[in-house]
PDB file of C-alpha atoms in Angstrom:
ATOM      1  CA  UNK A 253     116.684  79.503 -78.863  1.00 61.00           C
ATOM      2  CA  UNK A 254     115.834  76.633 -77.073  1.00 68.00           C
ATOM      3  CA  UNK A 255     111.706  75.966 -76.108  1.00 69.00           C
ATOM      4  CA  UNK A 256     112.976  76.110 -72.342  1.00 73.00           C
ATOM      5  CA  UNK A 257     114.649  79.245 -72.687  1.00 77.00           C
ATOM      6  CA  UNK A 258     111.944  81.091 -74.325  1.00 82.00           C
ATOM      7  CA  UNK A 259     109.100  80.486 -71.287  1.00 87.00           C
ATOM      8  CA  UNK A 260     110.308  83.562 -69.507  1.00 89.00           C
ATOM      9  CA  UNK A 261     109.457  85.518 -72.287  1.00 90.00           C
ATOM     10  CA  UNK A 262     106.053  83.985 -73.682  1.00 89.00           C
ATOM     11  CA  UNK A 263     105.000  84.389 -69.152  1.00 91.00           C
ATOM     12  CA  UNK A 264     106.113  87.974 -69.753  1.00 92.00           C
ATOM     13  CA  UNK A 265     104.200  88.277 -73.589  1.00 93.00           C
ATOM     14  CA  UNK A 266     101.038  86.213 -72.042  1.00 91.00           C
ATOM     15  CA  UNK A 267     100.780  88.713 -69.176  1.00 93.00           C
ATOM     16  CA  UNK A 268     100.873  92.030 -71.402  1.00 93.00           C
ATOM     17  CA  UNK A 269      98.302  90.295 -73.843  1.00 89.00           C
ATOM     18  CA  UNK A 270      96.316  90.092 -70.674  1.00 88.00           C
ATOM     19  CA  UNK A 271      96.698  93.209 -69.475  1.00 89.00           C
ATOM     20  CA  UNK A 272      96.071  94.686 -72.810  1.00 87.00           C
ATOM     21  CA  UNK A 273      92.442  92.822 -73.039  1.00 83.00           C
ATOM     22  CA  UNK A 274      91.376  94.731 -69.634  1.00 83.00           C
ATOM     23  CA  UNK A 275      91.859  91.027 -68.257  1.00 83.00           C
ATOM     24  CA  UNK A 276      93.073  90.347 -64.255  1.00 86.00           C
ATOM     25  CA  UNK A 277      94.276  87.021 -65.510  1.00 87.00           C
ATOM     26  CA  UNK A 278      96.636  84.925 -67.565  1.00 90.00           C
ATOM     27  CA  UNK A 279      95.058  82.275 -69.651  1.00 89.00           C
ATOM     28  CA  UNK A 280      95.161  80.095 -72.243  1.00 89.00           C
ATOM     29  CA  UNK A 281      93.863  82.510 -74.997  1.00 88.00           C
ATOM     30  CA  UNK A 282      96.918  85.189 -73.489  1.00 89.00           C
ATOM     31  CA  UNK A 283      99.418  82.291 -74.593  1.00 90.00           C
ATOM     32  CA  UNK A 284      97.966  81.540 -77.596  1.00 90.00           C
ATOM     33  CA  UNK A 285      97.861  85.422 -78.275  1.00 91.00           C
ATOM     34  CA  UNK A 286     101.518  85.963 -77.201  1.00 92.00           C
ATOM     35  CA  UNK A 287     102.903  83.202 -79.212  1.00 91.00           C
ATOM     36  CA  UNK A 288     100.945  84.320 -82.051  1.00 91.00           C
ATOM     37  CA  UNK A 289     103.318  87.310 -81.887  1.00 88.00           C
ATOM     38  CA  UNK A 290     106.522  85.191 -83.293  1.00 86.00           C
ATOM     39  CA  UNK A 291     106.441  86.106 -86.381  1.00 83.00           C
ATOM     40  CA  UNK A 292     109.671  83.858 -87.311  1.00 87.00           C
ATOM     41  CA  UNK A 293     107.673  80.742 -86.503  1.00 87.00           C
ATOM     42  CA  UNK A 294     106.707  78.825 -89.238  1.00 91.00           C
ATOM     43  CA  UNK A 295     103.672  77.304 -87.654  1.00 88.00           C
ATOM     44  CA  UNK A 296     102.525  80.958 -87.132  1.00 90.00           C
ATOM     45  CA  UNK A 297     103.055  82.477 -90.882  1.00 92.00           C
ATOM     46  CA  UNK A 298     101.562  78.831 -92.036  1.00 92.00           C
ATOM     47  CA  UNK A 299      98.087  79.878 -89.871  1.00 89.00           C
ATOM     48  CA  UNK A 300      98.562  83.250 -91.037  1.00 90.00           C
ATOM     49  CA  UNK A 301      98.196  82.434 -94.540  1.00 92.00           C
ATOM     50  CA  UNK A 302      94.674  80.984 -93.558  1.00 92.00           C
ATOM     51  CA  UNK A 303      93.626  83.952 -92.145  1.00 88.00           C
ATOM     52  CA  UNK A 304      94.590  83.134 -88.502  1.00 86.00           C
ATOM     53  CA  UNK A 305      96.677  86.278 -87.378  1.00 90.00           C
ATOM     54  CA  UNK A 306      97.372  87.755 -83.732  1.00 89.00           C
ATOM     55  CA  UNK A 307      95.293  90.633 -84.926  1.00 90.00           C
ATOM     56  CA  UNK A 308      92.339  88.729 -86.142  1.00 89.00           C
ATOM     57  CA  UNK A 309      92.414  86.076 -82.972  1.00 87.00           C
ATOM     58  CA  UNK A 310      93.033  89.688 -80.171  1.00 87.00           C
ATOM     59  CA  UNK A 311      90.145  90.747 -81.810  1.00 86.00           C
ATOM     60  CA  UNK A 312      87.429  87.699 -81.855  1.00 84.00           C
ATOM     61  CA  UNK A 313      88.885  86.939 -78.591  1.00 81.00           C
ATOM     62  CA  UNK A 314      87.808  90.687 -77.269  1.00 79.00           C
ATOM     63  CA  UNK A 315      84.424  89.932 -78.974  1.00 79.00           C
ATOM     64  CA  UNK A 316      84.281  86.684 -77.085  1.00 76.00           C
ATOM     65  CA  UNK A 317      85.467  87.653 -73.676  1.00 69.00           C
ATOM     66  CA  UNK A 318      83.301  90.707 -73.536  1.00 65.00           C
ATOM     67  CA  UNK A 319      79.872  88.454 -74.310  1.00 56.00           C
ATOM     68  CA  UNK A 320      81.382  86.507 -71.518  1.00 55.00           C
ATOM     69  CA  UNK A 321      81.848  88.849 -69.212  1.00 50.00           C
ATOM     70  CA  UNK A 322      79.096  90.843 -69.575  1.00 50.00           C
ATOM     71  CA  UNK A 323      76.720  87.723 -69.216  1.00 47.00           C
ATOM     72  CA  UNK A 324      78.332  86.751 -66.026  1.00 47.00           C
ATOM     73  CA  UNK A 325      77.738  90.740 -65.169  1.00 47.00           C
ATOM     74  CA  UNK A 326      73.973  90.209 -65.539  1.00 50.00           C
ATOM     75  CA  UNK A 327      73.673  86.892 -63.994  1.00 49.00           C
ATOM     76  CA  UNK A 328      75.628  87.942 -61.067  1.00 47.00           C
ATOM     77  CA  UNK A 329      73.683  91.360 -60.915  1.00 50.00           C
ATOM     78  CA  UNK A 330      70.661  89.603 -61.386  1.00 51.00           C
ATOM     79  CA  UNK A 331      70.932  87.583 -58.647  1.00 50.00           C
ATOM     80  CA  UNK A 332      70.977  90.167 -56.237  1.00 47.00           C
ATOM     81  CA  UNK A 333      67.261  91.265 -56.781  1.00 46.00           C
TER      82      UNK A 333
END
């Protein structure tokens, strides 16, 4: 399929990655997630074989976004005294 023809469906992917990381946005990291999930792509099985999988990037990501969040949390909260 043509790289135009596949945006509908990497929109649609990004959004459920989103939605599956508790997020109330679509960003970069959804897309990268969401294309991550073509496993016919060669430039995904070539970062695959160096360890970087959807699985492995969902999951630092999680790590990541959670620090993130719950800083911003405490500053925000914080604030407020």
């Amino acid at each position: 399929p043509s790289t135009k023809s596949m945006v509908p469906q990497v929109r649609r992917a990004a959004a459920e990655e989103a939605l599956r990381l508790g997020e109330g946005y679509v960003g970069s990291e959804h897309i990268l997630l969401a294309c991550l999930n073509d496993r016919h792509s060669v430039a995904v099985k070539t970062l695959a074989e160096v360890g970087f999988t959807h699985d492995s990037t969902a999951k630092l990501l999680k790590n990541r976004l959670g620090a993130i969040h719950r800083i911003t949390l405490n500053n925000y909260c914080s604030n407020d005294r």
